[in-house]
Coordinates of C-alpha atoms and ligand atoms in Angstrom, one line a residue:
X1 CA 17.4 -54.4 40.8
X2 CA 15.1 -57.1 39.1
X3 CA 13.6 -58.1 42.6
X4 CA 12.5 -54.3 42.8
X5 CA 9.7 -54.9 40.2
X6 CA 8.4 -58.4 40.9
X7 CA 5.3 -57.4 42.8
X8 CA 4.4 -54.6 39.8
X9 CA 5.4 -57.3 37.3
X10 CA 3.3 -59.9 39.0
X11 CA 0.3 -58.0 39.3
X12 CA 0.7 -57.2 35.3
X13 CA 0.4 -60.4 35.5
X14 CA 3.6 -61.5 33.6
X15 CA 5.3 -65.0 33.7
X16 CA 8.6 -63.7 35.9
X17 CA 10.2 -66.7 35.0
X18 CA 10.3 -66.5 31.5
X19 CA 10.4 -62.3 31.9
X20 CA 13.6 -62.7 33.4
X21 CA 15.2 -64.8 31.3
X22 CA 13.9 -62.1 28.6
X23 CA 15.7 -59.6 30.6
X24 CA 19.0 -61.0 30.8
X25 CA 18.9 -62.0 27.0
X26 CA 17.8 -58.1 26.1
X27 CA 20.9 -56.9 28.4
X28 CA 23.4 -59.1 26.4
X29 CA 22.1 -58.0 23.5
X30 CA 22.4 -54.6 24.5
X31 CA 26.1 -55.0 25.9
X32 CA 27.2 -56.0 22.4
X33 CA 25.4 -54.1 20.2
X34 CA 25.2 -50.6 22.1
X35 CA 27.9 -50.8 25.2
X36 CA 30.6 -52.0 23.0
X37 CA 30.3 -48.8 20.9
X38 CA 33.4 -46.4 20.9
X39 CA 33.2 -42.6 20.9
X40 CA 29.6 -42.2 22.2
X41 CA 28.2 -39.0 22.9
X42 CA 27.5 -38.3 26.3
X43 CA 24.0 -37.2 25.7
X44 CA 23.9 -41.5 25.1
X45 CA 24.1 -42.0 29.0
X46 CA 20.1 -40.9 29.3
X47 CA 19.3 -43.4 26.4
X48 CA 21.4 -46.5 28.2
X49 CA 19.4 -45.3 31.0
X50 CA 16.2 -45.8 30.0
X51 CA 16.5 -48.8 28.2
X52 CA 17.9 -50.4 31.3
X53 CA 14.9 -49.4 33.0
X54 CA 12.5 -50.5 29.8
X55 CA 10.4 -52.5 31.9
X56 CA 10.8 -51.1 35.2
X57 CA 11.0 -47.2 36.0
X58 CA 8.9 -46.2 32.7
X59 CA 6.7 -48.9 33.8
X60 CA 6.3 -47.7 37.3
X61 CA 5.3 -44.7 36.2
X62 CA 2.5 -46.0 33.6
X63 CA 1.1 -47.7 36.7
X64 CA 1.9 -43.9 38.8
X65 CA -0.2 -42.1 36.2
X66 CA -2.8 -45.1 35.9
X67 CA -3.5 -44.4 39.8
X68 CA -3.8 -41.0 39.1
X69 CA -6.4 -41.8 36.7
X70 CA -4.5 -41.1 33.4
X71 CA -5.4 -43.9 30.8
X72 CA -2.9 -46.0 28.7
X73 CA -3.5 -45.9 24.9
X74 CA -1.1 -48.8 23.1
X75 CA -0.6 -48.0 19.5
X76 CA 1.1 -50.1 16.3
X77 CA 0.9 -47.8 13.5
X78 CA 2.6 -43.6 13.3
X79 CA -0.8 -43.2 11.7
X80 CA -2.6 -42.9 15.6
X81 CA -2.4 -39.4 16.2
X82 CA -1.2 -38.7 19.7
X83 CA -1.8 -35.1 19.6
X84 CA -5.5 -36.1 20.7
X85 CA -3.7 -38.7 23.1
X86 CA -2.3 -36.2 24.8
X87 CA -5.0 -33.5 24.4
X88 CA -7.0 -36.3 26.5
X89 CA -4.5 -36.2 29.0
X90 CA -3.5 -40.1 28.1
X91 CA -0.2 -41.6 28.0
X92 CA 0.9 -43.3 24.6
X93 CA 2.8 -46.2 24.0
X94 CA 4.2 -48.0 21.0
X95 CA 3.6 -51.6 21.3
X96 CA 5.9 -52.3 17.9
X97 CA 7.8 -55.8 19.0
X98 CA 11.2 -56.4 17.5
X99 CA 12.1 -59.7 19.3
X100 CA 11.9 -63.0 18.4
X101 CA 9.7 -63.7 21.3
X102 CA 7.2 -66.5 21.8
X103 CA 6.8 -66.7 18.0
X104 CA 5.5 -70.4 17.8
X105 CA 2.4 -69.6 20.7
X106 CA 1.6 -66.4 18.0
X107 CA 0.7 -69.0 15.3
X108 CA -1.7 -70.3 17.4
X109 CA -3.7 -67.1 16.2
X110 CA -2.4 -65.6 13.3
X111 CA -0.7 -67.8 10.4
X112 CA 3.0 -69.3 10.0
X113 CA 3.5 -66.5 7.2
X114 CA 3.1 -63.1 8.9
X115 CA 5.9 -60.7 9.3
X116 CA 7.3 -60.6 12.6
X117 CA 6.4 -57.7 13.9
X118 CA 3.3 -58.9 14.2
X119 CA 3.9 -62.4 15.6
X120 CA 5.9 -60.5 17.7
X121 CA 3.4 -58.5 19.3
X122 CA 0.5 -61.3 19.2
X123 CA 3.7 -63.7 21.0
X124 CA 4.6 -61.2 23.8
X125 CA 1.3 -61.2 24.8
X126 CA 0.1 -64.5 24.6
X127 CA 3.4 -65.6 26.6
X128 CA 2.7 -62.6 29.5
X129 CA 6.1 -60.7 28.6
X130 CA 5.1 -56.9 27.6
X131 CA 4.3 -55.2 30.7
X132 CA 3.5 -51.9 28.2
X133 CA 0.8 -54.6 26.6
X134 CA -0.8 -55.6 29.8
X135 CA -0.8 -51.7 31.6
X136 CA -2.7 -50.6 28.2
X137 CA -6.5 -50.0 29.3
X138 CA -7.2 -49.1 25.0
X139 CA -5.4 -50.7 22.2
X140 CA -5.3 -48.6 19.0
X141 CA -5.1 -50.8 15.5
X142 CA -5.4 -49.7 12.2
X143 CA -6.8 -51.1 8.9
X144 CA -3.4 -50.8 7.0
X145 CA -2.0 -54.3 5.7
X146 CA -3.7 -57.4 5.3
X147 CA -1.2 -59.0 7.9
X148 CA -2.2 -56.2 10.8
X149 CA -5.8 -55.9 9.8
X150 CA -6.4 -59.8 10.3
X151 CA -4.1 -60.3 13.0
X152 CA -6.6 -57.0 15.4
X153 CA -9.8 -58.8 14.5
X154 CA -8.0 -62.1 16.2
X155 CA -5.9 -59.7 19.1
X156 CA -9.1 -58.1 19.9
X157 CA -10.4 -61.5 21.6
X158 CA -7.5 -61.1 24.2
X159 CA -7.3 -57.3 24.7
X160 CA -9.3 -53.9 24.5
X161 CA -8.8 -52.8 20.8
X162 CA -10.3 -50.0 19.0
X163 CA -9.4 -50.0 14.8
X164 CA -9.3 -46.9 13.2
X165 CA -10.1 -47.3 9.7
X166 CA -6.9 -45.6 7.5
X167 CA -8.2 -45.6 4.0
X168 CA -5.9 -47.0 0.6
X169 CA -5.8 -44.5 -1.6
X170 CA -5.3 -40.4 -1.1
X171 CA -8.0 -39.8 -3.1
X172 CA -10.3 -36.7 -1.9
X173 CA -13.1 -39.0 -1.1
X174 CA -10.3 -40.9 1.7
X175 CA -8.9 -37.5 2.8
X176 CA -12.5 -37.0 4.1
X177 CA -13.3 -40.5 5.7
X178 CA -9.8 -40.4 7.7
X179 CA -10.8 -36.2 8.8
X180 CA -13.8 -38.2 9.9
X181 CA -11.6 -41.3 11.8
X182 CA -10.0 -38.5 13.8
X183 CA -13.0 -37.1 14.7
X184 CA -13.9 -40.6 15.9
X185 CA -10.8 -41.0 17.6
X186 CA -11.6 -38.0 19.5
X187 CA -15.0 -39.4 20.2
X188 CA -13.6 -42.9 21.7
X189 CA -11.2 -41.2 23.8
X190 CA -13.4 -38.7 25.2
X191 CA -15.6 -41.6 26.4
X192 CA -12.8 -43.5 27.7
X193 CA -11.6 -40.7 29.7
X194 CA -15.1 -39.1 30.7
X195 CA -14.0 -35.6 29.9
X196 CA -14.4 -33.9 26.8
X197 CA -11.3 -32.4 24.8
X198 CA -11.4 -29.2 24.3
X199 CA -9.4 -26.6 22.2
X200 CA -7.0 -25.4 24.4
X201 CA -6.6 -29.4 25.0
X202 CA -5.8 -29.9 21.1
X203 CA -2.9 -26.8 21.0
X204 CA -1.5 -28.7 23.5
X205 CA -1.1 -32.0 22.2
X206 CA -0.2 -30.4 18.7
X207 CA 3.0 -28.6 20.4
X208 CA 4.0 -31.6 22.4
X209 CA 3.9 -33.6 19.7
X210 CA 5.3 -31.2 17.2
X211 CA 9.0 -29.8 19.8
X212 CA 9.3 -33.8 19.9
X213 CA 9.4 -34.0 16.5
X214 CA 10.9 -31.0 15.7
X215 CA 14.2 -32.4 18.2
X216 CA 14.4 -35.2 16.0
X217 CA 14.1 -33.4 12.6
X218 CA 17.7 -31.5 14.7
X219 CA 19.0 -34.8 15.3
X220 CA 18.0 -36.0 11.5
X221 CA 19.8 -33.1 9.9
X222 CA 23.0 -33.1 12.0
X223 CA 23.5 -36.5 10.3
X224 CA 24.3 -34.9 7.3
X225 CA 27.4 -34.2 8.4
X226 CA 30.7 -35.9 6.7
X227 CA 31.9 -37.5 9.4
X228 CA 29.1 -38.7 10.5
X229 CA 29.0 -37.6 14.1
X230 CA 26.5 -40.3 15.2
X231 CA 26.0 -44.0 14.7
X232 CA 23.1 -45.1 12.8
X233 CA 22.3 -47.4 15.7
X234 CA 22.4 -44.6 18.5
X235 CA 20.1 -42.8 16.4
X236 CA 17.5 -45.8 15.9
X237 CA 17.6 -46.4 19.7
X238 CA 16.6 -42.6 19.9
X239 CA 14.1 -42.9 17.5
X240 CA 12.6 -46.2 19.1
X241 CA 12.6 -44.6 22.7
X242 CA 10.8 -42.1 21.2
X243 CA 7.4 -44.0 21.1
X244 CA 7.3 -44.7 24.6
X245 CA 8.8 -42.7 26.8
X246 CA 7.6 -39.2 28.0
X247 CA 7.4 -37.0 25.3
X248 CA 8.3 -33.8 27.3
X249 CA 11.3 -35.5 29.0
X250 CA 12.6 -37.1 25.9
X251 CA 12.6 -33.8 24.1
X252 CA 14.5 -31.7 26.8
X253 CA 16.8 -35.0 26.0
X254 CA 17.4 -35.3 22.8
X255 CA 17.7 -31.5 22.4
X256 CA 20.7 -31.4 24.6
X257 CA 22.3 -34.2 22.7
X258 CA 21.7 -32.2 19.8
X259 CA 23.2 -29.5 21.4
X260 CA 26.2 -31.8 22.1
X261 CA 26.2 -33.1 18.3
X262 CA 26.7 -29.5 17.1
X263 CA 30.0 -28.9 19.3
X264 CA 31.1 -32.4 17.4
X265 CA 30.3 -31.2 13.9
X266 CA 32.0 -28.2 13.6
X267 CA 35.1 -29.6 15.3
X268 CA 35.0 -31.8 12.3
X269 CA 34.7 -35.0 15.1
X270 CA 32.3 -38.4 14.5
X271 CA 32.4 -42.0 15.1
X272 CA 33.8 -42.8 12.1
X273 CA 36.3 -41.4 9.7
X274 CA 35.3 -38.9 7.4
X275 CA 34.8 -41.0 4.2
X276 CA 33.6 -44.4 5.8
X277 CA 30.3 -45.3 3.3
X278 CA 27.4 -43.8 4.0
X279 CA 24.3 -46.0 3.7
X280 CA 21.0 -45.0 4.4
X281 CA 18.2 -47.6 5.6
X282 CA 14.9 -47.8 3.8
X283 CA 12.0 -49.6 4.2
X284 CA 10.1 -51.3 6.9
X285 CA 10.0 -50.3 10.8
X286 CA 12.5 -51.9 13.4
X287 CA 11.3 -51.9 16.6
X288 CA 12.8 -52.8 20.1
X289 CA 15.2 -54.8 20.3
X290 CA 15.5 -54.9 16.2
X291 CA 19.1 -54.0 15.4
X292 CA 20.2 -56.8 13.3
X293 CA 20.8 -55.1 10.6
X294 CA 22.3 -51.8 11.9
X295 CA 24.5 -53.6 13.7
X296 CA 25.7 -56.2 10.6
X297 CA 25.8 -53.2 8.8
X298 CA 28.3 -50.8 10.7
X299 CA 30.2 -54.0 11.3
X300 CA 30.6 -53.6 8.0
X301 CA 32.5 -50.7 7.8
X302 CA 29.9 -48.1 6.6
X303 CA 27.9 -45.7 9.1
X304 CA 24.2 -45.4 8.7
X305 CA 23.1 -41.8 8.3
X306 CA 19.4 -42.5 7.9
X307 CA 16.3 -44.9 8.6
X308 CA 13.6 -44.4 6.1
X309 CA 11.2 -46.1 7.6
X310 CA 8.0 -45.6 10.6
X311 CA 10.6 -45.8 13.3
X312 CA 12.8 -42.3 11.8
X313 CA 12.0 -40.3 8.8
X314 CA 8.2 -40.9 8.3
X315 CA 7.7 -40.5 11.7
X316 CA 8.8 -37.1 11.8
X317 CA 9.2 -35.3 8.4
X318 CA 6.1 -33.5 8.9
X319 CA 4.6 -31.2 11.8
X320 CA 1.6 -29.9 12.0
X321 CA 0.7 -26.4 11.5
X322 CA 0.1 -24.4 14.9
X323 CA -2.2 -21.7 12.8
X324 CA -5.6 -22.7 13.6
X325 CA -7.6 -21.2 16.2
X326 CA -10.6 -23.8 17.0
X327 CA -11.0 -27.0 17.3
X328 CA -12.1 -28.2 13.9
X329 CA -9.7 -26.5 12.0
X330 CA -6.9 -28.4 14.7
X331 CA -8.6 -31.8 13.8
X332 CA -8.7 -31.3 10.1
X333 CA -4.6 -29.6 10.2
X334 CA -4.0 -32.8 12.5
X335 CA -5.7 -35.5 9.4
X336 CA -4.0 -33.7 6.8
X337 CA -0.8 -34.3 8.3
X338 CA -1.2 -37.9 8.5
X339 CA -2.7 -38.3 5.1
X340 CA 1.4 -37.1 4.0
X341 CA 2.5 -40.2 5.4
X342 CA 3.7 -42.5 2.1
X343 CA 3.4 -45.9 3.9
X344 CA 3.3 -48.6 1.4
X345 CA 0.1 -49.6 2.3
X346 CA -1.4 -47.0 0.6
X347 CA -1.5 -47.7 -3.5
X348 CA -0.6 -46.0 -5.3
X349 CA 2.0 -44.8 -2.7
X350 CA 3.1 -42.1 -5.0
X351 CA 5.4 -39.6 -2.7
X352 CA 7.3 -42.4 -1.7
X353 CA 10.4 -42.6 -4.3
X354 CA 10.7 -38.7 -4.5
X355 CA 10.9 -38.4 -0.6
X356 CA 13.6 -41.6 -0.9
X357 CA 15.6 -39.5 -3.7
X358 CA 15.3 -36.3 -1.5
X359 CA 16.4 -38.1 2.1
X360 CA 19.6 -40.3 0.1
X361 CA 20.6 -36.7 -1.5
X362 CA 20.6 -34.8 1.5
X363 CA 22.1 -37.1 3.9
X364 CA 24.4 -37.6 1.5
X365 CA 24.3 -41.3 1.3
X366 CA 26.5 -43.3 -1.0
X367 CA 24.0 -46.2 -1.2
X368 CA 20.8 -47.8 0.0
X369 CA 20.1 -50.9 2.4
X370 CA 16.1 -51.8 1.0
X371 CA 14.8 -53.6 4.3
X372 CA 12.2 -55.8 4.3
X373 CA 10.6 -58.4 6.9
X374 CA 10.1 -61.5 5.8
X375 CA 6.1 -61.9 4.6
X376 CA 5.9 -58.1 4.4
X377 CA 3.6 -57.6 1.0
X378 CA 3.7 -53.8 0.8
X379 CA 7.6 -53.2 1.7
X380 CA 8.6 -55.9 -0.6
X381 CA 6.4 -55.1 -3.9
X382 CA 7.8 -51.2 -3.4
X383 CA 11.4 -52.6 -2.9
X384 CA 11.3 -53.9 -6.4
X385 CA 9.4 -50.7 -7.4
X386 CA 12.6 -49.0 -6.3
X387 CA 15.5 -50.6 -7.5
X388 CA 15.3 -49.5 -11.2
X389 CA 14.5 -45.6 -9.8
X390 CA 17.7 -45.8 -7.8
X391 CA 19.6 -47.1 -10.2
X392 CA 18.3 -44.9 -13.2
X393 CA 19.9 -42.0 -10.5
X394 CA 23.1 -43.3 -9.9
X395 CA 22.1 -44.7 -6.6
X396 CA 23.1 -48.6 -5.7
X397 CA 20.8 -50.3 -3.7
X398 CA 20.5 -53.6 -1.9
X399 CA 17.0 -55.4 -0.7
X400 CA 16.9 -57.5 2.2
X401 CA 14.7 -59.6 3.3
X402 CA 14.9 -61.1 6.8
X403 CA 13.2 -61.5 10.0
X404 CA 13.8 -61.5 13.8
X405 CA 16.3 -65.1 13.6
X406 CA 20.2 -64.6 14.3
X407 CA 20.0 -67.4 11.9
X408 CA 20.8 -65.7 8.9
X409 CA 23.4 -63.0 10.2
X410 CA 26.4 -65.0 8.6
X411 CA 24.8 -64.5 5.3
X412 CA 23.3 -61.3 5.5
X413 CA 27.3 -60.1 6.5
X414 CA 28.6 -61.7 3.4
X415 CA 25.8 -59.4 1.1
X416 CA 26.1 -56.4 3.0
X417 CA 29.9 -56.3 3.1
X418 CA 29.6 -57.4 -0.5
X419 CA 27.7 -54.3 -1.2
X420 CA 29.5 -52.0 1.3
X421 CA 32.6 -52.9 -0.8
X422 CA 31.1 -51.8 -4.4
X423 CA 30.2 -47.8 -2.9
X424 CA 32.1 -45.3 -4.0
Ligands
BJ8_1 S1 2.5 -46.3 8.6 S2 4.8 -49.0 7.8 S3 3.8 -48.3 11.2 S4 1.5 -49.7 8.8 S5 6.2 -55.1 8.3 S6 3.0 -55.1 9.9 S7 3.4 -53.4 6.8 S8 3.5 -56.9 6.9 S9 4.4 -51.9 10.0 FE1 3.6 -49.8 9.5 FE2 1.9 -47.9 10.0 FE3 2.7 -48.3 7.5 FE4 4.3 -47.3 9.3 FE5 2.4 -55.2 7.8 FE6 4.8 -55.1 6.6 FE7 4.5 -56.4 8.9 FE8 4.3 -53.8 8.8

């Protein structure tokens, strides 16, 4: 099956050698942490599917819709606003990096103490490995840390970037300069594609968007259930999928697993028994292939029924309102509904420990895993933040701080086990 995409991979210009070997890693991986799963839904098989074909069907079809003149936006951040992706008939792709890939060719451009998703990205493509990378034709950054900010000015030597500025504060004054980003957005996209976006354009984006979120909100809810009918991990693979493959597809998908977690619930049925500890994740995104932690953690003996984080909750907790008629009041509803985002970037982030209170509560979670990569500034200052207002509510908590390395797994066992053992 490999020898089937050579010639796309090769005129991606991707080092096959070391992409291979990348391959066959990544399906090991997989094998362990996803295949040797018990009680898996069925609605799973689509998900195994697609991340078998992670760099070769979905990739054909990026280069399918690039000959049909459809241009590839790559994006970092849940702050670029793919309603006007799509309302510019563009495909969008999250470039978020969760291996330990090529990490000592990244420090050739960004320092020895950034977070790894970064060196991530910055290593995949300096070592020709991300096909989604090299089929981009625009590469969206954002002015959110120091890290990412530093690390686009130095990216944006080797490949098309465009930084949107997302302000630091949600004072009235930034409310207005990000309704103005959008607008911008809008602006560079139009001139990338040649064709202005029109209303009509806008509604559609917004509804794509809004019944892919809206599936995952389902999927989000049913998790509440006690026993928890899916595995944290399943449901992190669902949510990572969810930022590159077709969002129309993927909906249809995840619906009908949804559909299929329903018939589990009220038969009373999960993948573990009812009483296993509940722990919900908090804290920084993990991106493909990041599942350290899930998987230390349900090896633990407790079930994950929640990812605070870009790549779950924040991602999808808010829609945006389908009431406006024309096309300024869509871009301004579409900016407002980012600004709700409570990424710690943003100081003060104040929303952030009510919406963790208000998740933990509802999902019913007996205690929470505080993730943080290592180097990450803004996730770790708001872990400590968070500790005492957990606490004060009953809630135990445990920070982490790790990065992509299997070097630490033995000790991150001992603490989470550790801490598994103390929930009631
Ligand atoms: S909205 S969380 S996706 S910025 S882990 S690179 S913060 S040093 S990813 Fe994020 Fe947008 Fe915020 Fe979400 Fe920096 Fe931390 Fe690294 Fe991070």
């Amino acid at each position: 099956m490999v020898g089937a995409y050579d010639e796309m991979w090769e005129k991606l210009n991707l080092d096959l050698t070391a992409h291979e070997g990348l391959l066959q890693v990544l399906g090991k991986f997989y094998g362990d942490i996803y295949l040797s799963q018990e009680n898996r839904l069925k609605g799973m098989e689509y998900m195994d599917f697609v991340l078998s074909e992670v760099h070769g069907l979905r990739i054909k079809e990026l280069q399918d819709a690039k000959a049909e003149g459809k241009k590839i936006i790559g994006t970092f951040c849940v702050y670029v606003p793919e309603e006007l992706v799509l309302a510019a008939n563009c495909v969008q792709i999250g470039l978020c990096a969760g291996a330990e890939v090529g990490m000592e060719s990244a420090e050739r451009l960004v320092p020895r103490n950034t977070c790894d998703l970064i060196k991530s990205f910055v290593g995949f493509k300096l070592s020709r490995l991300c096909p989604y990378l090299e089929s981009s034709d625009l590469i969206i950054g954002e002015t959110t840390c120091d890290g990412k900010k530093k690390a686009y000015e130095a990216f944006g030597e080797i490949a098309p970037m465009y930084v949107m500025e997302v302000p630091q504060t949600k004072s009235d004054a930034a409310k207005a300069l990000w309704r103005a980003e959008v607008r911008r957005f809008k602006a560079r996209l139009e001139e990338l594609t040649g064709k202005p976006i029109t209303a009509a354009d806008i509604t559609r984006g917004i509804e794509t968007v809004n019944a892919k979120r809206k599936a995952l909100q389902r999927l989000a809810a049913l998790r509440a259930a006690d026993p928890a009918p899916i595995s944290g991990r399943d449901s992190l693979l669902i949510n990572q999928i969810s930022f590159y493959d077709d969002p129309i597809r993927f909906t249809t998908q995840i619906n009908a697993l949804c559909d299929e977690l329903e018939v589990r619930v009220a038969a009373g049925e999960g993948v573990a028994p009812k009483g296993t500890k509940r722990v919900l994740l908090s804290g920084c995104p993990m991106a493909v292939p990041n599942w350290k932690l899930p998987f230390v953690v349900e090896g633990s003996g407790a079930v994950i029924v929640g990812e605070e984080s870009c790549i779950g909750e924040r991602n999808t907790r808010d829609l945006t309102p389908e009431t406006a008629t024309d096309a300024e009041a869509m871009l301004d509803a579409i900016a407002d509904r980012y600004m709700k985002i409570d990424c710690a970037c943003f100081t003060p982030n104040a929303e952030r420990p009510g919406n963790i209170l208000e998740l933990a509560n509802r999902l019913k979670a007996d205690g929470v895993i505080q993730y943080t990569l290592l180097f990450c500034q803004p996730y770790a200052n708001e872990a400590m933040k968070m500790e005492p207002i957990l606490s004060k509510k009953g809630i135990p908590s445990l920070a982490l701080e790790t990065g992509y390395s299997m070097e630490d797994i033995g000790q991150l066992k001992t603490r989470v086990e550790a801490f598994v053992e103390t929930l009631e």
